[in-house]
Amino acid sequence: MQAPSEGISLNSGLPQMIHLDLDIKDFCTDWTHCDLMSGYIARMVSHNRLDSLLFSNLYSSALNELLEAVYRTHGSSGKLQCAVQRDGNVDRIELTFPADEETYKVYEAAIAKVNGDNAETLYLEALFADAEPDASLGLLELGVDYGARLAIGRNEDGRMSLVAELVLEDDAE
Amino acid sequence: MIADNMTQAFQWTFNENDQEFSLHGSLRPQRADELNGCFSAMEQSVAKVSGKFYVNVRRLVRMNNVAFHAFAGKILDLVRSRSDLSVHVTTSSVVGWATRKFAVLETMSDKITVSEYDNEFYPGQSFVEDSEFIHVLRTQTKLTWRHEKELLRKHGLKPGMQVADICCGIGDFAVLLQKEFEPDRLVALDHSRSSLDYARRVAADFGIRGIDYVFGDAADMLLEDNQFDFVTCRHSLQVFDQPELILKELYRICKPGGRVYVTNEKNSHCLGEPRSESIQWTYNEVAKLWHHFDMDIEIGPKSRRLLIDGGFQNVTIGSFMVTNTDGDPQDFADVIASWKNLFAGKMAQERGDSPEFIERFAKGFDDHIFAALHPKGYAGWPIWVASGRKPL
């Protein structure tokens, strides 16, 4: 099991708000699934926030980047699970998806960049690089721009978990 | 132009007069080449531009990193390949991620600037956000509510509806709506963070739950289409220099068959006895003062035309007069006193009016207060109420 980012538990005891479960192959039949899922979940979890529209838009943007990363980089078969939880004003998103060793290493490298001292520099480099962005750009953005805490972990069933904890508004009702 | 193969409709327009290229909608492509049509249009547009090229992303609600990466590269190419060109990106404070995200462009070239479009949106916003004005806004709502409570029913508002109060200000009308009509959903939107903070505090103090106070630009709302049975927008078209843009948005968020309800004033029709001539003169000057700040305080009777031109059907309009006989005359007098402080104070001074003019201008308000508090006097403030149905 990969050591998570400090303070993030890969098995949080928080109650589930929403849990979506689908086959990774079905998910990857259409790019717009990322947008649809992120928009749907964002709307569902935003109703009791201080400013539901602003929160929903930020949440959707963050979740979409995570889903796009998984869409591009994942193992060949198995379930994709998306579980969202909340503790006060901390929102926790956990994506669990099939991942072979090569896939896991991609995320391992990306998370190392996010949690490194020069994440902001790496983010700007990736943002203005000539090559099209890879999975790390969205994760770097979450870490640098959204102040998200990110972690990964290896599951025994051949899947991996990608966890993000975000604070999208200062005070919630 | 519309690229309809994107996740959601994504559009771009070019205004040659303003040298402004605007992006609208949701932009989450899988590959950068999905943006080629837009980039071609941008290249054609910028070919006609010299000096500053404006890129307006105020209505760009969503954008993934694939799109941003491609756009950032395109904008950098522009300023690097054209020595005569600089680029200014305008974002919106309403779209939470946009300013942060686009601001990084400034770090890449001193020929790129980024700013957040905000305060200048409502010409009168700085006036109505003044904390002194909150008291008068609350008193105004108290005075108008006794009329509107029944009028709202006549215009079609019923319990259990999905309701939006756009330009909700300090949110007191939304609280009254919530108590009286118990809507299934009530969204109250305003473009003033300080007013919304106040509204949330008041709702919490009063134990009112269920009102969703949201920050937003009434002319560019993030609310989705066809959501609400009843949309209210009170005393707000008059503080906006392009009221038809707000009406277009009210129409968009209203369900087909739902109604949009607007109230507006015609301040020159304020009246009082005794001292009617002085009162009349001052309120005619109020209309001119507002016009100076690009606001139309005379819009009340024009509401019918605005609604018909906006595509509404079954448009109904009427007016009511808030008077000193509606309850405690002191409430009416307090409202006029606050108008005097604002109109003959901050606004007249900002326009550069002479002390002689301000003295005469202020006297009309004093005379209106005199009429309101006179045991045999009568003072009135007329308000026009109009609503229209969005076609099925």
GROMACS .gro file of N, CA and C in nm, chain B residues 193-327:
model
  405
  366ARG      N    1  -2.181   4.064  -0.277
  366ARG     CA    2  -2.145   3.967  -0.172
  366ARG      C    3  -2.185   4.019  -0.034
  367SER      N    4  -2.171   4.151  -0.014
  367SER     CA    5  -2.204   4.205   0.119
  367SER      C    6  -2.354   4.193   0.145
  368SER      N    7  -2.437   4.215   0.042
  368SER     CA    8  -2.582   4.200   0.060
  368SER      C    9  -2.618   4.054   0.089
  369LEU      N   10  -2.551   3.962   0.020
  369LEU     CA   11  -2.580   3.820   0.043
  369LEU      C   12  -2.535   3.776   0.183
  370ASP      N   13  -2.422   3.828   0.227
  370ASP     CA   14  -2.378   3.796   0.364
  370ASP      C   15  -2.484   3.842   0.463
  371TYR      N   16  -2.534   3.963   0.440
  371TYR     CA   17  -2.639   4.017   0.528
  371TYR      C   18  -2.764   3.929   0.520
  372ALA      N   19  -2.802   3.892   0.398
  372ALA     CA   20  -2.923   3.810   0.379
  372ALA      C   21  -2.911   3.677   0.452
  373ARG      N   22  -2.794   3.615   0.445
  373ARG     CA   23  -2.775   3.484   0.511
  373ARG      C   24  -2.783   3.500   0.663
  374ARG      N   25  -2.724   3.610   0.713
  374ARG     CA   26  -2.729   3.634   0.858
  374ARG      C   27  -2.873   3.652   0.905
  375VAL      N   28  -2.950   3.734   0.829
  375VAL     CA   29  -3.088   3.760   0.868
  375VAL      C   30  -3.169   3.629   0.865
  376ALA      N   31  -3.151   3.552   0.759
  376ALA     CA   32  -3.227   3.426   0.748
  376ALA      C   33  -3.191   3.333   0.864
  377ALA      N   34  -3.063   3.329   0.899
  377ALA     CA   35  -3.021   3.243   1.011
  377ALA      C   36  -3.079   3.294   1.142
  378ASP      N   37  -3.076   3.427   1.161
  378ASP     CA   38  -3.130   3.486   1.285
  378ASP      C   39  -3.279   3.457   1.299
  379PHE      N   40  -3.349   3.459   1.187
  379PHE     CA   41  -3.493   3.440   1.189
  379PHE      C   42  -3.532   3.292   1.184
  380GLY      N   43  -3.430   3.205   1.180
  380GLY     CA   44  -3.460   3.062   1.172
  380GLY      C   45  -3.525   3.021   1.043
  381ILE      N   46  -3.498   3.098   0.936
  381ILE     CA   47  -3.556   3.066   0.805
  381ILE      C   48  -3.460   2.973   0.731
  382ARG      N   49  -3.509   2.858   0.692
  382ARG     CA   50  -3.425   2.766   0.617
  382ARG      C   51  -3.486   2.745   0.478
  383GLY      N   52  -3.403   2.701   0.386
  383GLY     CA   53  -3.456   2.665   0.256
  383GLY      C   54  -3.436   2.769   0.149
  384ILE      N   55  -3.381   2.886   0.185
  384ILE     CA   56  -3.352   2.985   0.080
  384ILE      C   57  -3.207   2.965   0.037
  385ASP      N   58  -3.189   2.946  -0.092
  385ASP     CA   59  -3.056   2.924  -0.146
  385ASP      C   60  -3.004   3.058  -0.198
  386TYR      N   61  -2.927   3.128  -0.116
  386TYR     CA   62  -2.872   3.257  -0.157
  386TYR      C   63  -2.746   3.233  -0.240
  387VAL      N   64  -2.746   3.281  -0.363
  387VAL     CA   65  -2.630   3.256  -0.450
  387VAL      C   66  -2.578   3.385  -0.512
  388PHE      N   67  -2.448   3.387  -0.528
  388PHE     CA   68  -2.380   3.500  -0.591
  388PHE      C   69  -2.390   3.485  -0.742
  389GLY      N   70  -2.429   3.588  -0.810
  389GLY     CA   71  -2.440   3.575  -0.954
  389GLY      C   72  -2.465   3.707  -1.023
  390ASP      N   73  -2.443   3.703  -1.150
  390ASP     CA   74  -2.461   3.820  -1.236
  390ASP      C   75  -2.595   3.800  -1.306
  391ALA      N   76  -2.690   3.888  -1.280
  391ALA     CA   77  -2.826   3.869  -1.332
  391ALA      C   78  -2.830   3.861  -1.484
  392ALA      N   79  -2.732   3.918  -1.549
  392ALA     CA   80  -2.732   3.915  -1.695
  392ALA      C   81  -2.655   3.794  -1.750
  393ASP      N   82  -2.594   3.717  -1.662
  393ASP     CA   83  -2.513   3.601  -1.703
  393ASP      C   84  -2.521   3.495  -1.594
  394MET      N   85  -2.639   3.443  -1.570
  394MET     CA   86  -2.653   3.354  -1.454
  394MET      C   87  -2.603   3.213  -1.483
  395LEU      N   88  -2.550   3.148  -1.380
  395LEU     CA   89  -2.511   3.008  -1.395
  395LEU      C   90  -2.630   2.914  -1.381
  396LEU      N   91  -2.745   2.967  -1.341
  396LEU     CA   92  -2.865   2.884  -1.329
  396LEU      C   93  -2.901   2.825  -1.465
  397GLU      N   94  -2.951   2.703  -1.462
  397GLU     CA   95  -2.981   2.635  -1.589
  397GLU      C   96  -3.114   2.682  -1.647
  398ASP      N   97  -3.137   2.647  -1.772
  398ASP     CA   98  -3.260   2.688  -1.842
  398ASP      C   99  -3.384   2.624  -1.781
  399ASN      N  100  -3.497   2.688  -1.799
  399ASN     CA  101  -3.631   2.628  -1.775
  399ASN      C  102  -3.645   2.564  -1.636
  400GLN      N  103  -3.604   2.637  -1.532
  400GLN     CA  104  -3.602   2.578  -1.397
  400GLN      C  105  -3.716   2.623  -1.309
  401PHE      N  106  -3.768   2.744  -1.330
  401PHE     CA  107  -3.853   2.804  -1.228
  401PHE      C  108  -3.995   2.832  -1.280
  402ASP      N  109  -4.092   2.811  -1.188
  402ASP     CA  110  -4.231   2.842  -1.221
  402ASP      C  111  -4.257   2.992  -1.214
  403PHE      N  112  -4.184   3.058  -1.125
  403PHE     CA  113  -4.210   3.200  -1.101
  403PHE      C  114  -4.077   3.269  -1.071
  404VAL      N  115  -4.048   3.373  -1.147
  404VAL     CA  116  -3.921   3.443  -1.132
  404VAL      C  117  -3.951   3.590  -1.099
  405THR      N  118  -3.901   3.638  -0.988
  405THR     CA  119  -3.924   3.778  -0.953
  405THR      C  120  -3.795   3.858  -0.969
  406CYS      N  121  -3.812   3.983  -1.006
  406CYS     CA  122  -3.697   4.074  -1.019
  406CYS      C  123  -3.750   4.214  -0.988
  407ARG      N  124  -3.723   4.258  -0.868
  407ARG     CA  125  -3.790   4.380  -0.818
  407ARG      C  126  -3.694   4.498  -0.810
  408HIS      N  127  -3.739   4.609  -0.863
  408HIS     CA  128  -3.665   4.736  -0.853
  408HIS      C  129  -3.522   4.722  -0.906
  409SER      N  130  -3.503   4.640  -1.003
  409SER     CA  131  -3.365   4.614  -1.047
  409SER      C  132  -3.340   4.646  -1.193
  410LEU      N  133  -3.442   4.630  -1.278
  410LEU     CA  134  -3.419   4.667  -1.418
  410LEU      C  135  -3.379   4.814  -1.424
  411GLN      N  136  -3.428   4.892  -1.326
  411GLN     CA  137  -3.404   5.036  -1.325
  411GLN      C  138  -3.263   5.074  -1.283
  412VAL      N  139  -3.190   4.982  -1.221
  412VAL     CA  140  -3.053   5.016  -1.181
  412VAL      C  141  -2.951   4.954  -1.276
  413PHE      N  142  -2.998   4.911  -1.390
  413PHE     CA  143  -2.910   4.842  -1.485
  413PHE      C  144  -2.918   4.913  -1.619
  414ASP      N  145  -2.805   4.935  -1.681
  414ASP     CA  146  -2.806   5.013  -1.805
  414ASP      C  147  -2.856   4.934  -1.926
  415GLN      N  148  -2.863   4.802  -1.915
  415GLN     CA  149  -2.916   4.722  -2.026
  415GLN      C  150  -3.022   4.624  -1.971
  416PRO      N  151  -3.139   4.674  -1.934
  416PRO     CA  152  -3.240   4.588  -1.870
  416PRO      C  153  -3.284   4.470  -1.957
  417GLU      N  154  -3.274   4.487  -2.087
  417GLU     CA  155  -3.317   4.377  -2.175
  417GLU      C  156  -3.228   4.254  -2.159
  418LEU      N  157  -3.101   4.274  -2.119
  418LEU     CA  158  -3.013   4.159  -2.097
  418LEU      C  159  -3.058   4.078  -1.976
  419ILE      N  160  -3.102   4.148  -1.872
  419ILE     CA  161  -3.152   4.077  -1.754
  419ILE      C  162  -3.281   4.005  -1.789
  420LEU      N  163  -3.369   4.073  -1.860
  420LEU     CA  164  -3.496   4.009  -1.897
  420LEU      C  165  -3.473   3.882  -1.979
  421LYS      N  166  -3.374   3.886  -2.064
  421LYS     CA  167  -3.341   3.768  -2.146
  421LYS      C  168  -3.304   3.650  -2.056
  422GLU      N  169  -3.229   3.680  -1.951
  422GLU     CA  170  -3.190   3.575  -1.857
  422GLU      C  171  -3.307   3.528  -1.772
  423LEU      N  172  -3.394   3.621  -1.732
  423LEU     CA  173  -3.512   3.582  -1.655
  423LEU      C  174  -3.598   3.488  -1.739
  424TYR      N  175  -3.610   3.521  -1.866
  424TYR     CA  176  -3.687   3.438  -1.960
  424TYR      C  177  -3.624   3.299  -1.970
  425ARG      N  178  -3.492   3.297  -1.978
  425ARG     CA  179  -3.422   3.169  -1.998
  425ARG      C  180  -3.442   3.074  -1.880
  426ILE      N  181  -3.433   3.125  -1.759
  426ILE     CA  182  -3.441   3.035  -1.643
  426ILE      C  183  -3.585   2.999  -1.607
  427CYS      N  184  -3.682   3.073  -1.662
  427CYS     CA  185  -3.824   3.046  -1.635
  427CYS      C  186  -3.869   2.924  -1.716
  428LYS      N  187  -3.952   2.841  -1.652
  428LYS     CA  188  -4.006   2.726  -1.725
  428LYS      C  189  -4.105   2.773  -1.832
  429PRO      N  190  -4.118   2.703  -1.943
  429PRO     CA  191  -4.227   2.735  -2.036
  429PRO      C  192  -4.360   2.727  -1.960
  430GLY      N  193  -4.441   2.829  -1.974
  430GLY     CA  194  -4.567   2.835  -1.900
  430GLY      C  195  -4.553   2.906  -1.766
  431GLY      N  196  -4.431   2.927  -1.720
  431GLY     CA  197  -4.407   3.000  -1.594
  431GLY      C  198  -4.414   3.150  -1.618
  432ARG      N  199  -4.404   3.225  -1.509
  432ARG     CA  200  -4.417   3.370  -1.523
  432ARG      C  201  -4.297   3.444  -1.464
  433VAL      N  202  -4.265   3.555  -1.527
  433VAL     CA  203  -4.163   3.646  -1.477
  433VAL      C  204  -4.232   3.772  -1.428
  434TYR      N  205  -4.200   3.812  -1.306
  434TYR     CA  206  -4.267   3.922  -1.237
  434TYR      C  207  -4.165   4.031  -1.208
  435VAL      N  208  -4.192   4.152  -1.255
  435VAL     CA  209  -4.096   4.262  -1.232
  435VAL      C  210  -4.169   4.381  -1.170
  436THR      N  211  -4.100   4.451  -1.080
  436THR     CA  212  -4.154   4.578  -1.030
  436THR      C  213  -4.050   4.686  -1.055
  437ASN      N  214  -4.102   4.803  -1.092
  437ASN     CA  215  -4.013   4.916  -1.120
  437ASN      C  216  -4.084   5.047  -1.086
  438GLU      N  217  -4.005   5.151  -1.078
  438GLU     CA  218  -4.061   5.281  -1.038
  438GLU      C  219  -4.068   5.378  -1.155
  439LYS      N  220  -4.140   5.484  -1.132
  439LYS     CA  221  -4.130   5.603  -1.218
  439LYS      C  222  -4.127   5.719  -1.119
  440ASN      N  223  -4.004   5.753  -1.082
  440ASN     CA  224  -3.986   5.841  -0.966
  440ASN      C  225  -4.044   5.981  -0.986
  441SER      N  226  -4.050   6.023  -1.112
  441SER     CA  227  -4.105   6.158  -1.135
  441SER      C  228  -4.253   6.164  -1.101
  442HIS      N  229  -4.316   6.050  -1.080
  442HIS     CA  230  -4.457   6.046  -1.042
  442HIS      C  231  -4.479   6.040  -0.891
  443CYS      N  232  -4.371   6.048  -0.816
  443CYS     CA  233  -4.388   6.062  -0.671
  443CYS      C  234  -4.462   6.194  -0.645
  444LEU      N  235  -4.545   6.196  -0.546
  444LEU     CA  236  -4.627   6.315  -0.525
  444LEU      C  237  -4.649   6.341  -0.377
  445GLY      N  238  -4.698   6.460  -0.349
  445GLY     CA  239  -4.730   6.496  -0.212
  445GLY      C  240  -4.807   6.626  -0.206
  446GLU      N  241  -4.888   6.637  -0.105
  446GLU     CA  242  -4.960   6.761  -0.073
  446GLU      C  243  -4.955   6.779   0.077
  447PRO      N  244  -4.926   6.896   0.128
  447PRO     CA  245  -4.895   7.020   0.055
  447PRO      C  246  -4.754   7.021  -0.004
  448ARG      N  247  -4.719   7.136  -0.060
  448ARG     CA  248  -4.586   7.164  -0.119
  448ARG      C  249  -4.559   7.077  -0.244
  449SER      N  250  -4.665   7.057  -0.323
  449SER     CA  251  -4.655   6.966  -0.437
  449SER      C  252  -4.555   7.012  -0.542
  450GLU      N  253  -4.546   7.144  -0.565
  450GLU     CA  254  -4.459   7.191  -0.673
  450GLU      C  255  -4.311   7.163  -0.644
  451SER      N  256  -4.271   7.189  -0.522
  451SER     CA  257  -4.133   7.163  -0.483
  451SER      C  258  -4.103   7.013  -0.493
  452ILE      N  259  -4.199   6.934  -0.448
  452ILE     CA  260  -4.182   6.787  -0.452
  452ILE      C  261  -4.168   6.740  -0.597
  453GLN      N  262  -4.258   6.791  -0.682
  453GLN     CA  263  -4.256   6.752  -0.823
  453GLN      C  264  -4.122   6.788  -0.888
  454TRP      N  265  -4.074   6.909  -0.860
  454TRP     CA  266  -3.948   6.953  -0.921
  454TRP      C  267  -3.835   6.859  -0.882
  455THR      N  268  -3.828   6.826  -0.755
  455THR     CA  269  -3.718   6.742  -0.707
  455THR      C  270  -3.721   6.603  -0.772
  456TYR      N  271  -3.841   6.545  -0.782
  456TYR     CA  272  -3.844   6.409  -0.838
  456TYR      C  273  -3.819   6.406  -0.989
  457ASN      N  274  -3.854   6.517  -1.057
  457ASN     CA  275  -3.811   6.526  -1.197
  457ASN      C  276  -3.659   6.528  -1.205
  458GLU      N  277  -3.597   6.595  -1.109
  458GLU     CA  278  -3.450   6.601  -1.107
  458GLU      C  279  -3.389   6.465  -1.068
  459VAL      N  280  -3.461   6.389  -0.986
  459VAL     CA  281  -3.412   6.254  -0.952
  459VAL      C  282  -3.397   6.171  -1.080
  460ALA      N  283  -3.497   6.181  -1.166
  460ALA     CA  284  -3.492   6.104  -1.290
  460ALA      C  285  -3.369   6.142  -1.372
  461LYS      N  286  -3.341   6.273  -1.378
  461LYS     CA  287  -3.223   6.319  -1.455
  461LYS      C  288  -3.093   6.271  -1.389
  462LEU      N  289  -3.093   6.273  -1.255
  462LEU     CA  290  -2.973   6.230  -1.183
  462LEU      C  291  -2.942   6.083  -1.212
  463TRP      N  292  -3.045   6.000  -1.207
  463TRP     CA  293  -3.024   5.857  -1.235
  463TRP      C  294  -2.979   5.836  -1.379
  464HIS      N  295  -3.039   5.914  -1.467
  464HIS     CA  296  -3.000   5.903  -1.609
  464HIS      C  297  -2.850   5.933  -1.625
  465HIS      N  298  -2.802   6.030  -1.547
  465HIS     CA  299  -2.659   6.065  -1.553
  465HIS      C  300  -2.572   5.943  -1.521
  466PHE      N  301  -2.622   5.858  -1.431
  466PHE     CA  302  -2.545   5.738  -1.393
  466PHE      C  303  -2.589   5.615  -1.473
  467ASP      N  304  -2.649   5.638  -1.590
  467ASP     CA  305  -2.692   5.530  -1.681
  467ASP      C  306  -2.798   5.439  -1.620
  468MET      N  307  -2.882   5.493  -1.535
  468MET     CA  308  -2.992   5.414  -1.478
  468MET      C  309  -3.123   5.484  -1.512
  469ASP      N  310  -3.228   5.406  -1.525
  469ASP     CA  311  -3.357   5.463  -1.564
  469ASP      C  312  -3.460   5.440  -1.454
  470ILE      N  313  -3.475   5.539  -1.367
  470ILE     CA  314  -3.569   5.528  -1.256
  470ILE      C  315  -3.713   5.556  -1.304
  471GLU      N  316  -3.727   5.578  -1.434
  471GLU     CA  317  -3.858   5.603  -1.493
  471GLU      C  318  -3.912   5.480  -1.565
  472ILE      N  319  -3.852   5.366  -1.542
  472ILE     CA  320  -3.878   5.250  -1.627
  472ILE      C  321  -4.015   5.186  -1.601
  473GLY      N  322  -4.076   5.214  -1.485
  473GLY     CA  323  -4.200   5.147  -1.444
  473GLY      C  324  -4.300   5.118  -1.556
  474PRO      N  325  -4.359   5.221  -1.618
  474PRO     CA  326  -4.460   5.195  -1.721
  474PRO      C  327  -4.403   5.133  -1.848
  475LYS      N  328  -4.270   5.136  -1.862
  475LYS     CA  329  -4.209   5.075  -1.981
  475LYS      C  330  -4.198   4.923  -1.965
  476SER      N  331  -4.230   4.874  -1.845
  476SER     CA  332  -4.214   4.730  -1.819
  476SER      C  333  -4.297   4.645  -1.916
  477ARG      N  334  -4.414   4.694  -1.951
  477ARG     CA  335  -4.501   4.617  -2.042
  477ARG      C  336  -4.432   4.596  -2.177
  478ARG      N  337  -4.378   4.708  -2.231
  478ARG     CA  338  -4.309   4.698  -2.360
  478ARG      C  339  -4.188   4.605  -2.348
  479LEU      N  340  -4.113   4.620  -2.240
  479LEU     CA  341  -3.993   4.536  -2.223
  479LEU      C  342  -4.029   4.388  -2.220
  480LEU      N  343  -4.137   4.355  -2.150
  480LEU     CA  344  -4.177   4.213  -2.141
  480LEU      C  345  -4.226   4.162  -2.277
  481ILE      N  346  -4.306   4.244  -2.347
  481ILE     CA  347  -4.356   4.200  -2.479
  481ILE      C  348  -4.238   4.184  -2.575
  482ASP      N  349  -4.149   4.282  -2.577
  482ASP     CA  350  -4.031   4.273  -2.665
  482ASP      C  351  -3.942   4.155  -2.626
  483GLY      N  352  -3.949   4.116  -2.499
  483GLY     CA  353  -3.867   4.004  -2.453
  483GLY      C  354  -3.927   3.868  -2.485
  484GLY      N  355  -4.041   3.866  -2.553
  484GLY     CA  356  -4.099   3.739  -2.597
  484GLY      C  357  -4.204   3.681  -2.503
  485PHE      N  358  -4.243   3.756  -2.401
  485PHE     CA  359  -4.343   3.705  -2.307
  485PHE      C  360  -4.483   3.720  -2.365
  486GLN      N  361  -4.572   3.633  -2.318
  486GLN     CA  362  -4.713   3.638  -2.356
  486GLN      C  363  -4.797   3.673  -2.233
  487ASN      N  364  -4.923   3.703  -2.262
  487ASN     CA  365  -5.017   3.729  -2.153
  487ASN      C  366  -4.959   3.828  -2.051
  488VAL      N  367  -4.903   3.936  -2.105
  488VAL     CA  368  -4.838   4.035  -2.018
  488VAL      C  369  -4.944   4.119  -1.948
  489THR      N  370  -4.932   4.129  -1.817
  489THR     CA  371  -5.025   4.214  -1.742
  489THR      C  372  -4.943   4.317  -1.665
  490ILE      N  373  -5.000   4.436  -1.653
  490ILE     CA  374  -4.929   4.542  -1.582
  490ILE      C  375  -5.028   4.624  -1.501
  491GLY      N  376  -4.984   4.671  -1.390
  491GLY     CA  377  -5.066   4.759  -1.306
  491GLY      C  378  -4.973   4.840  -1.217
  492SER      N  379  -5.029   4.921  -1.135
  492SER     CA  380  -4.945   4.999  -1.044
  492SER      C  381  -5.013   5.008  -0.908
  493PHE      N  382  -4.933   5.033  -0.808
  493PHE     CA  383  -4.989   5.063  -0.676
  493PHE      C  384  -4.911   5.179  -0.616
  494MET      N  385  -4.973   5.244  -0.522
  494MET     CA  386  -4.911   5.361  -0.462
  494MET      C  387  -4.883   5.333  -0.314
  495VAL      N  388  -4.754   5.335  -0.280
  495VAL     CA  389  -4.718   5.329  -0.139
  495VAL      C  390  -4.741   5.471  -0.084
  496THR      N  391  -4.816   5.483   0.026
  496THR     CA  392  -4.844   5.617   0.077
  496THR      C  393  -4.819   5.625   0.228
  497ASN      N  394  -4.827   5.749   0.274
  497ASN     CA  395  -4.809   5.772   0.418
  497ASN      C  396  -4.928   5.720   0.499
  498THR      N  397  -5.037   5.683   0.431
  498THR     CA  398  -5.154   5.632   0.503
  498THR      C  399  -5.152   5.479   0.513
  499ASP      N  400  -5.044   5.417   0.462
  499ASP     CA  401  -5.037   5.270   0.461
  499ASP      C  402  -5.010   5.212   0.600
  500GLY      N  403  -4.966   5.293   0.689
  500GLY     CA  404  -4.931   5.242   0.822
  500GLY      C  405  -4.873   5.359   0.899
   0.00000   0.00000   0.00000
